Amino acid sequence: MKYIRNFCIIAHIDHGKSTLADRLLEFTKTIGERDMQAQFLDDMDLERERGITIKSHAIQMNYTYKGETYTLNLIDTPGHVDFSYEVSRSIAACEGALLLVDAAQGTEAQTISNLYLAMNNNLVIIPVLNKIDLPGAMPEEVKDEMVDLIGCEREDIIPASGKEGIGIEAILNAIVERVPPPVGDPDGELQALIFDSQFNSYRGIEVIFRVKNGRIRKGDKVKFMATGKEYFADEIGTLKLSQVPKEVIECGDVGYLISGIKVAKEVKVGDTITRFAAPAAAPIQGFEEVKPMVFAGIYPVDTSEYEELREAMEKLQLNDASLVWEPETSAALGFGFRCGFLGMLHMEIVQERLEREFDMTVITTVPSVRFEVITTRGETLQVSAPAEMPDPSSIDWIEEPFIKAQIITKAEYVGAIIGLCMDKRSLFKNQVYLTSDRVELQFEMPLAEVVFDFFDKLKTISRGYASLDYEFLGNRESTMVKLDIMLNGEGVDALSAIVHRDKAYEWGKKLCEKLRELLPRQQFEIAIQAAIGQKIIARETVKALRKDVLAKCYGGDISRKRKLLEKQKKGKKRMRQVGNVEIPQEAFMAVLKIS
Ligand code: GTP
């Protein structure tokens, strides 16, 4: 244990975590240059494109310092608020953290929230000032911020550049010198913390864990304490460039376990592995069931692809334990699925993976949070789709989830951001100047408002200089109503939304306007109406097409005609016919685009 160091890297998105991790792996010869892909740790295509490390992985390096060889386990952490529980478990598996701050950007919301997590877990923080090669770097200012934030000495901060390979050796030395070795009882009962799992189509689920006490041997019968499931440790080992099977993983170390587990759901991040024959008295603290926060319907564009979509969802769930779904029927869209996601990014990722990996074209309906509806008969209903909302006459009151939001921005945007948040039904809680120019704002706000396009608006009004992080506070009473949309007199359930009563009229009006823009003109007129209960509150009309689109091409250039048809075909890709009206995907999201 004396020669083990477990650490993670805390950084805001794009502050250079993956690039720096690559350098550490290169320097310690864990990977040769030839193995080097652009970014080794992000091994899903999607992750690479988005530049976000979505799932945490771990990798082991050996590093020789003053004649001794150390085992360094780098535990990767996802950088987005949707995955904050995974971050918290990764942090719980470490003794130290590199705090990476972009020398041109300074600290951001994610840096700070993850730093607090690390500090609460008593991790040793090694401050690294990254990207010092950038012409726009402000090393002195950002160092001031870091000193204020962590309470470290200026000299503790290591200047670095992942891109230019500056400071890499200093960082490795600091990990050995400053991060304490793990503590634990090697001869005690086995307690291993599961902080990640990954899916391998040949070998099933690979469980990634950190041994806190005892040791785990190949062939051991083990038990996962939260799920109560028992397995045999068919294969265990350490994670290097590839997996290295081992006979035993010792106390303090990080490893993987393969046991023929087929379904991701059986493996819960935060669970404790113990030995069946001599179980630990208690699990490691901090386990939580992750709960989906955002819900939406997913429907095949082509109704005949329902079964295919079900198969795709099942496969997706094999390696994404946080995705939940159940069948749902919509009067307008037919058979589909109501899905629960950790947040908006998670939702986008699922949709993209369905399209890329499974070649499905799907329609996603307006996302919603989960409301609690207390009926006049005293029942509590969980409502996460407008269609599930009971008749207003039977509702006593409604509660909606609230979050504590933390926004970091430049001083000049504070006014605009407070305005935006107030408009989003937020309570302003606090304002702290981190430096003379950087401000941290705190609000309590309804999660539903974050779902409705908050993030894009925040980025726009702050010209990109605002970062957001949040945590769940609890449910609070709110007066919500269901806003129904009708096309040519027929209710289209998939277009309804649950909105706050004070905003319902304005929203109804704007939603109708937006739909008028988004619905393509057809051979006949389309009346769009918004209603609350029986009452129509807004109306718009999409005029009928005057001419056949092709009419003007007859006798004309054939290539032009083909182009026009191609264009129409493309536009049709994500459309659903509801009654006799064609509705494009954008229309189902119209409510998110209301300003
Ligand atoms: P996420 O995975 O999205 O959290 O991003 P990350 O923090 O892993 O950042 P990543 O390593 O992907 O780098 C983000 C961008 O910054 C990329 O375009 C890198 O090329 C660039 N970058 C990373 N390190 C440096 C550096 O030291 N100097 C400069 N100039 N650019 C860097």
PDB file of N, CA, C and O and ligand atoms in Angstrom, residues 9-23 38-39 41-42 47-48 50-54 76-80 100 102 129-135 160-166, ligand 1:
ATOM      1  N   ILE A   9      -8.683  13.664 -11.635  1.00  0.00           N
ATOM      2  CA  ILE A   9      -8.449  15.015 -12.149  1.00  0.00           C
ATOM      3  C   ILE A   9      -9.777  15.756 -12.140  1.00  0.00           C
ATOM      4  O   ILE A   9     -10.761  15.284 -12.698  1.00  0.00           O
ATOM      5  N   ILE A  10      -9.770  16.893 -11.463  1.00  0.00           N
ATOM      6  CA  ILE A  10     -10.975  17.722 -11.423  1.00  0.00           C
ATOM      7  C   ILE A  10     -10.763  18.903 -12.348  1.00  0.00           C
ATOM      8  O   ILE A  10      -9.770  19.612 -12.228  1.00  0.00           O
ATOM      9  N   ALA A  11     -11.681  19.093 -13.263  1.00  0.00           N
ATOM     10  CA  ALA A  11     -11.534  20.207 -14.193  1.00  0.00           C
ATOM     11  C   ALA A  11     -12.881  20.547 -14.780  1.00  0.00           C
ATOM     12  O   ALA A  11     -13.756  19.693 -14.866  1.00  0.00           O
ATOM     13  N   HIS A  12     -13.022  21.769 -15.175  1.00  0.00           N
ATOM     14  CA  HIS A  12     -14.235  22.145 -15.912  1.00  0.00           C
ATOM     15  C   HIS A  12     -14.084  21.604 -17.338  1.00  0.00           C
ATOM     16  O   HIS A  12     -12.977  21.374 -17.808  1.00  0.00           O
ATOM     17  N   ILE A  13     -15.220  21.432 -18.005  1.00  0.00           N
ATOM     18  CA  ILE A  13     -15.199  20.950 -19.392  1.00  0.00           C
ATOM     19  C   ILE A  13     -14.254  21.817 -20.226  1.00  0.00           C
ATOM     20  O   ILE A  13     -14.285  23.053 -20.114  1.00  0.00           O
ATOM     21  N   ASP A  14     -13.413  21.151 -20.998  1.00  0.00           N
ATOM     22  CA  ASP A  14     -12.493  21.836 -21.920  1.00  0.00           C
ATOM     23  C   ASP A  14     -11.284  22.488 -21.264  1.00  0.00           C
ATOM     24  O   ASP A  14     -10.554  23.211 -21.926  1.00  0.00           O
ATOM     25  N   HIS A  15     -11.087  22.263 -19.994  1.00  0.00           N
ATOM     26  CA  HIS A  15      -9.895  22.833 -19.368  1.00  0.00           C
ATOM     27  C   HIS A  15      -8.657  21.962 -19.598  1.00  0.00           C
ATOM     28  O   HIS A  15      -7.581  22.276 -19.114  1.00  0.00           O
ATOM     29  N   GLY A  16      -8.850  20.840 -20.317  1.00  0.00           N
ATOM     30  CA  GLY A  16      -7.691  20.077 -20.771  1.00  0.00           C
ATOM     31  C   GLY A  16      -7.408  18.792 -20.015  1.00  0.00           C
ATOM     32  O   GLY A  16      -6.292  18.283 -20.035  1.00  0.00           O
ATOM     33  N   LYS A  17      -8.428  18.258 -19.370  1.00  0.00           N
ATOM     34  CA  LYS A  17      -8.244  17.047 -18.573  1.00  0.00           C
ATOM     35  C   LYS A  17      -7.759  15.869 -19.424  1.00  0.00           C
ATOM     36  O   LYS A  17      -6.779  15.212 -19.070  1.00  0.00           O
ATOM     37  N   SER A  18      -8.443  15.612 -20.527  1.00  0.00           N
ATOM     38  CA  SER A  18      -8.072  14.453 -21.344  1.00  0.00           C
ATOM     39  C   SER A  18      -6.676  14.597 -21.923  1.00  0.00           C
ATOM     40  O   SER A  18      -5.893  13.646 -21.946  1.00  0.00           O
ATOM     41  N   THR A  19      -6.359  15.777 -22.372  1.00  0.00           N
ATOM     42  CA  THR A  19      -5.037  16.014 -22.947  1.00  0.00           C
ATOM     43  C   THR A  19      -3.948  15.776 -21.903  1.00  0.00           C
ATOM     44  O   THR A  19      -2.941  15.119 -22.168  1.00  0.00           O
ATOM     45  N   LEU A  20      -4.170  16.275 -20.705  1.00  0.00           N
ATOM     46  CA  LEU A  20      -3.176  16.100 -19.651  1.00  0.00           C
ATOM     47  C   LEU A  20      -3.059  14.623 -19.267  1.00  0.00           C
ATOM     48  O   LEU A  20      -1.946  14.107 -19.077  1.00  0.00           O
ATOM     49  N   ALA A  21      -4.204  13.945 -19.178  1.00  0.00           N
ATOM     50  CA  ALA A  21      -4.183  12.521 -18.834  1.00  0.00           C
ATOM     51  C   ALA A  21      -3.348  11.748 -19.859  1.00  0.00           C
ATOM     52  O   ALA A  21      -2.520  10.909 -19.508  1.00  0.00           O
ATOM     53  N   ASP A  22      -3.534  12.078 -21.122  1.00  0.00           N
ATOM     54  CA  ASP A  22      -2.742  11.439 -22.180  1.00  0.00           C
ATOM     55  C   ASP A  22      -1.248  11.620 -21.936  1.00  0.00           C
ATOM     56  O   ASP A  22      -0.461  10.701 -22.110  1.00  0.00           O
ATOM     57  N   ARG A  23      -0.878  12.821 -21.540  1.00  0.00           N
ATOM     58  CA  ARG A  23       0.544  13.118 -21.297  1.00  0.00           C
ATOM     59  C   ARG A  23       1.103  12.291 -20.151  1.00  0.00           C
ATOM     60  O   ARG A  23       2.239  11.833 -20.197  1.00  0.00           O
ATOM     61  N   ALA A  38      -5.984  10.316 -30.545  1.00  0.00           N
ATOM     62  CA  ALA A  38      -6.037  11.728 -30.175  1.00  0.00           C
ATOM     63  C   ALA A  38      -6.267  11.860 -28.680  1.00  0.00           C
ATOM     64  O   ALA A  38      -5.559  12.557 -27.982  1.00  0.00           O
ATOM     65  N   GLN A  39      -7.230  11.139 -28.182  1.00  0.00           N
ATOM     66  CA  GLN A  39      -7.452  11.169 -26.750  1.00  0.00           C
ATOM     67  C   GLN A  39      -7.822   9.782 -26.287  1.00  0.00           C
ATOM     68  O   GLN A  39      -8.887   9.279 -26.557  1.00  0.00           O
ATOM     69  N   LEU A  41      -8.435   8.342 -23.325  1.00  0.00           N
ATOM     70  CA  LEU A  41      -9.437   8.045 -22.308  1.00  0.00           C
ATOM     71  C   LEU A  41     -10.879   8.126 -22.802  1.00  0.00           C
ATOM     72  O   LEU A  41     -11.745   7.456 -22.284  1.00  0.00           O
ATOM     73  N   ASP A  42     -11.115   8.933 -23.793  1.00  0.00           N
ATOM     74  CA  ASP A  42     -12.480   9.025 -24.311  1.00  0.00           C
ATOM     75  C   ASP A  42     -12.637   8.005 -25.422  1.00  0.00           C
ATOM     76  O   ASP A  42     -12.400   8.310 -26.569  1.00  0.00           O
ATOM     77  N   GLU A  47     -18.056  10.497 -27.393  1.00  0.00           N
ATOM     78  CA  GLU A  47     -17.346  11.253 -26.381  1.00  0.00           C
ATOM     79  C   GLU A  47     -16.263  12.088 -27.028  1.00  0.00           C
ATOM     80  O   GLU A  47     -16.030  13.228 -26.666  1.00  0.00           O
ATOM     81  N   ARG A  48     -15.576  11.476 -27.983  1.00  0.00           N
ATOM     82  CA  ARG A  48     -14.471  12.193 -28.591  1.00  0.00           C
ATOM     83  C   ARG A  48     -15.003  13.427 -29.314  1.00  0.00           C
ATOM     84  O   ARG A  48     -14.449  14.503 -29.202  1.00  0.00           O
ATOM     85  N   ARG A  50     -17.740  15.129 -28.777  1.00  0.00           N
ATOM     86  CA  ARG A  50     -18.281  16.143 -27.888  1.00  0.00           C
ATOM     87  C   ARG A  50     -17.215  16.663 -26.950  1.00  0.00           C
ATOM     88  O   ARG A  50     -17.404  17.658 -26.280  1.00  0.00           O
ATOM     89  N   GLY A  51     -16.108  15.935 -26.857  1.00  0.00           N
ATOM     90  CA  GLY A  51     -15.044  16.368 -25.963  1.00  0.00           C
ATOM     91  C   GLY A  51     -15.468  16.298 -24.515  1.00  0.00           C
ATOM     92  O   GLY A  51     -15.013  17.048 -23.684  1.00  0.00           O
ATOM     93  N   ILE A  52     -16.339  15.373 -24.212  1.00  0.00           N
ATOM     94  CA  ILE A  52     -16.742  15.243 -22.820  1.00  0.00           C
ATOM     95  C   ILE A  52     -16.525  13.802 -22.402  1.00  0.00           C
ATOM     96  O   ILE A  52     -16.936  12.879 -23.080  1.00  0.00           O
ATOM     97  N   THR A  53     -15.858  13.631 -21.306  1.00  0.00           N
ATOM     98  CA  THR A  53     -15.636  12.292 -20.815  1.00  0.00           C
ATOM     99  C   THR A  53     -16.901  11.867 -20.087  1.00  0.00           C
ATOM    100  O   THR A  53     -17.157  12.273 -18.973  1.00  0.00           O
ATOM    101  N   ILE A  54     -17.712  11.068 -20.781  1.00  0.00           N
ATOM    102  CA  ILE A  54     -19.032  10.778 -20.261  1.00  0.00           C
ATOM    103  C   ILE A  54     -18.999   9.738 -19.145  1.00  0.00           C
ATOM    104  O   ILE A  54     -19.637   9.882 -18.117  1.00  0.00           O
ATOM    105  N   ASP A  76     -10.747   8.435 -13.749  1.00  0.00           N
ATOM    106  CA  ASP A  76     -11.288   9.524 -14.569  1.00  0.00           C
ATOM    107  C   ASP A  76     -12.686   9.882 -14.068  1.00  0.00           C
ATOM    108  O   ASP A  76     -13.439   9.018 -13.617  1.00  0.00           O
ATOM    109  N   THR A  77     -13.025  11.153 -14.153  1.00  0.00           N
ATOM    110  CA  THR A  77     -14.351  11.586 -13.687  1.00  0.00           C
ATOM    111  C   THR A  77     -15.085  12.296 -14.810  1.00  0.00           C
ATOM    112  O   THR A  77     -14.502  13.074 -15.540  1.00  0.00           O
ATOM    113  N   PRO A  78     -16.370  12.042 -14.948  1.00  0.00           N
ATOM    114  CA  PRO A  78     -17.120  12.747 -15.985  1.00  0.00           C
ATOM    115  C   PRO A  78     -17.263  14.207 -15.613  1.00  0.00           C
ATOM    116  O   PRO A  78     -17.337  14.548 -14.440  1.00  0.00           O
ATOM    117  N   GLY A  79     -17.318  15.068 -16.619  1.00  0.00           N
ATOM    118  CA  GLY A  79     -17.261  16.500 -16.325  1.00  0.00           C
ATOM    119  C   GLY A  79     -18.584  17.230 -16.398  1.00  0.00           C
ATOM    120  O   GLY A  79     -18.614  18.435 -16.433  1.00  0.00           O
ATOM    121  N   HIS A  80     -19.691  16.518 -16.406  1.00  0.00           N
ATOM    122  CA  HIS A  80     -20.959  17.218 -16.591  1.00  0.00           C
ATOM    123  C   HIS A  80     -21.907  16.991 -15.425  1.00  0.00           C
ATOM    124  O   HIS A  80     -21.930  15.926 -14.836  1.00  0.00           O
ATOM    125  N   LEU A 100      -7.338  21.065 -12.027  1.00  0.00           N
ATOM    126  CA  LEU A 100      -6.822  21.635 -13.268  1.00  0.00           C
ATOM    127  C   LEU A 100      -7.616  22.880 -13.603  1.00  0.00           C
ATOM    128  O   LEU A 100      -8.829  22.826 -13.742  1.00  0.00           O
ATOM    129  N   ASP A 102      -7.785  26.138 -16.328  1.00  0.00           N
ATOM    130  CA  ASP A 102      -7.333  26.738 -17.583  1.00  0.00           C
ATOM    131  C   ASP A 102      -6.809  28.155 -17.277  1.00  0.00           C
ATOM    132  O   ASP A 102      -7.539  28.982 -16.731  1.00  0.00           O
ATOM    133  N   LEU A 129      -2.042  24.763 -12.857  1.00  0.00           N
ATOM    134  CA  LEU A 129      -2.444  25.848 -13.747  1.00  0.00           C
ATOM    135  C   LEU A 129      -2.141  25.373 -15.159  1.00  0.00           C
ATOM    136  O   LEU A 129      -0.980  25.312 -15.566  1.00  0.00           O
ATOM    137  N   ASN A 130      -3.187  25.029 -15.905  1.00  0.00           N
ATOM    138  CA  ASN A 130      -2.989  24.383 -17.209  1.00  0.00           C
ATOM    139  C   ASN A 130      -3.049  25.385 -18.360  1.00  0.00           C
ATOM    140  O   ASN A 130      -3.512  26.507 -18.187  1.00  0.00           O
ATOM    141  N   LYS A 131      -2.573  24.954 -19.500  1.00  0.00           N
ATOM    142  CA  LYS A 131      -2.602  25.745 -20.746  1.00  0.00           C
ATOM    143  C   LYS A 131      -1.815  27.048 -20.607  1.00  0.00           C
ATOM    144  O   LYS A 131      -2.243  28.079 -21.146  1.00  0.00           O
ATOM    145  N   ILE A 132      -0.680  26.981 -19.896  1.00  0.00           N
ATOM    146  CA  ILE A 132       0.100  28.212 -19.738  1.00  0.00           C
ATOM    147  C   ILE A 132       0.718  28.661 -21.058  1.00  0.00           C
ATOM    148  O   ILE A 132       1.216  29.770 -21.164  1.00  0.00           O
ATOM    149  N   ASP A 133       0.689  27.762 -22.059  1.00  0.00           N
ATOM    150  CA  ASP A 133       1.219  28.139 -23.380  1.00  0.00           C
ATOM    151  C   ASP A 133       0.303  29.097 -24.131  1.00  0.00           C
ATOM    152  O   ASP A 133       0.716  29.744 -25.087  1.00  0.00           O
ATOM    153  N   LEU A 134      -0.944  29.191 -23.710  1.00  0.00           N
ATOM    154  CA  LEU A 134      -1.891  30.031 -24.454  1.00  0.00           C
ATOM    155  C   LEU A 134      -1.483  31.496 -24.405  1.00  0.00           C
ATOM    156  O   LEU A 134      -1.119  32.008 -23.345  1.00  0.00           O
ATOM    157  N   PRO A 135      -1.576  32.190 -25.546  1.00  0.00           N
ATOM    158  CA  PRO A 135      -1.229  33.618 -25.545  1.00  0.00           C
ATOM    159  C   PRO A 135      -2.131  34.401 -24.593  1.00  0.00           C
ATOM    160  O   PRO A 135      -1.705  35.390 -23.994  1.00  0.00           O
ATOM    161  N   ALA A 160       1.529  24.233 -16.012  1.00  0.00           N
ATOM    162  CA  ALA A 160       1.616  23.106 -16.934  1.00  0.00           C
ATOM    163  C   ALA A 160       0.965  23.426 -18.262  1.00  0.00           C
ATOM    164  O   ALA A 160       0.204  24.396 -18.388  1.00  0.00           O
ATOM    165  N   SER A 161       1.277  22.601 -19.234  1.00  0.00           N
ATOM    166  CA  SER A 161       0.569  22.625 -20.508  1.00  0.00           C
ATOM    167  C   SER A 161       0.505  21.195 -21.020  1.00  0.00           C
ATOM    168  O   SER A 161       1.530  20.593 -21.312  1.00  0.00           O
ATOM    169  N   GLY A 162      -0.693  20.686 -21.071  1.00  0.00           N
ATOM    170  CA  GLY A 162      -0.871  19.328 -21.590  1.00  0.00           C
ATOM    171  C   GLY A 162      -0.466  19.274 -23.050  1.00  0.00           C
ATOM    172  O   GLY A 162       0.140  18.317 -23.520  1.00  0.00           O
ATOM    173  N   LYS A 163      -0.766  20.339 -23.745  1.00  0.00           N
ATOM    174  CA  LYS A 163      -0.495  20.382 -25.170  1.00  0.00           C
ATOM    175  C   LYS A 163       1.004  20.367 -25.455  1.00  0.00           C
ATOM    176  O   LYS A 163       1.475  19.612 -26.295  1.00  0.00           O
ATOM    177  N   GLU A 164       1.746  21.206 -24.720  1.00  0.00           N
ATOM    178  CA  GLU A 164       3.187  21.306 -24.967  1.00  0.00           C
ATOM    179  C   GLU A 164       3.993  20.345 -24.098  1.00  0.00           C
ATOM    180  O   GLU A 164       5.221  20.299 -24.202  1.00  0.00           O
ATOM    181  N   GLY A 165       3.341  19.621 -23.234  1.00  0.00           N
ATOM    182  CA  GLY A 165       4.055  18.683 -22.366  1.00  0.00           C
ATOM    183  C   GLY A 165       4.871  19.365 -21.278  1.00  0.00           C
ATOM    184  O   GLY A 165       5.896  18.846 -20.836  1.00  0.00           O
ATOM    185  N   ILE A 166       4.415  20.530 -20.827  1.00  0.00           N
ATOM    186  CA  ILE A 166       5.129  21.254 -19.766  1.00  0.00           C
ATOM    187  C   ILE A 166       4.579  20.846 -18.398  1.00  0.00           C
ATOM    188  O   ILE A 166       3.364  20.743 -18.219  1.00  0.00           O
TER     189      ILE A 166
HETATM  190  P1  GTP B   1     -13.816  17.408 -21.368  1.00  0.00           P
HETATM  191  O1  GTP B   1     -13.487  15.976 -21.657  1.00  0.00           O
HETATM  192  O2  GTP B   1     -14.868  17.976 -22.270  1.00  0.00           O
HETATM  193  O3  GTP B   1     -14.032  17.689 -19.912  1.00  0.00           O
HETATM  194  O4  GTP B   1     -12.602  18.252 -21.820  1.00  0.00           O
HETATM  195  P2  GTP B   1     -11.160  18.122 -21.252  1.00  0.00           P
HETATM  196  O5  GTP B   1     -11.085  18.911 -20.009  1.00  0.00           O
HETATM  197  O6  GTP B   1     -10.766  16.703 -21.238  1.00  0.00           O
HETATM  198  O7  GTP B   1     -10.366  18.930 -22.332  1.00  0.00           O
HETATM  199  P3  GTP B   1      -9.497  18.387 -23.524  1.00  0.00           P
HETATM  200  O8  GTP B   1      -8.272  17.706 -23.048  1.00  0.00           O
HETATM  201  O9  GTP B   1     -10.374  17.668 -24.463  1.00  0.00           O
HETATM  202  O10 GTP B   1      -9.045  19.768 -24.130  1.00  0.00           O
HETATM  203  C1  GTP B   1      -9.969  20.748 -24.529  1.00  0.00           C
HETATM  204  C2  GTP B   1      -9.352  21.625 -25.606  1.00  0.00           C
HETATM  205  O11 GTP B   1      -8.240  22.337 -25.088  1.00  0.00           O
HETATM  206  C3  GTP B   1      -8.792  20.837 -26.785  1.00  0.00           C
HETATM  207  O12 GTP B   1      -9.056  21.565 -27.936  1.00  0.00           O
HETATM  208  C4  GTP B   1      -7.308  20.757 -26.516  1.00  0.00           C
HETATM  209  O13 GTP B   1      -6.561  20.649 -27.683  1.00  0.00           O
HETATM  210  C5  GTP B   1      -7.048  22.053 -25.804  1.00  0.00           C
HETATM  211  N1  GTP B   1      -5.956  21.948 -24.841  1.00  0.00           N
HETATM  212  C6  GTP B   1      -5.788  21.002 -23.888  1.00  0.00           C
HETATM  213  N2  GTP B   1      -4.661  21.240 -23.168  1.00  0.00           N
HETATM  214  C7  GTP B   1      -4.111  22.350 -23.669  1.00  0.00           C
HETATM  215  C8  GTP B   1      -2.941  23.114 -23.346  1.00  0.00           C
HETATM  216  O14 GTP B   1      -2.161  22.799 -22.440  1.00  0.00           O
HETATM  217  N3  GTP B   1      -2.713  24.215 -24.089  1.00  0.00           N
HETATM  218  C9  GTP B   1      -3.532  24.595 -25.090  1.00  0.00           C
HETATM  219  N4  GTP B   1      -3.234  25.691 -25.770  1.00  0.00           N
HETATM  220  N5  GTP B   1      -4.625  23.930 -25.429  1.00  0.00           N
HETATM  221  C10 GTP B   1      -4.926  22.816 -24.734  1.00  0.00           C
END
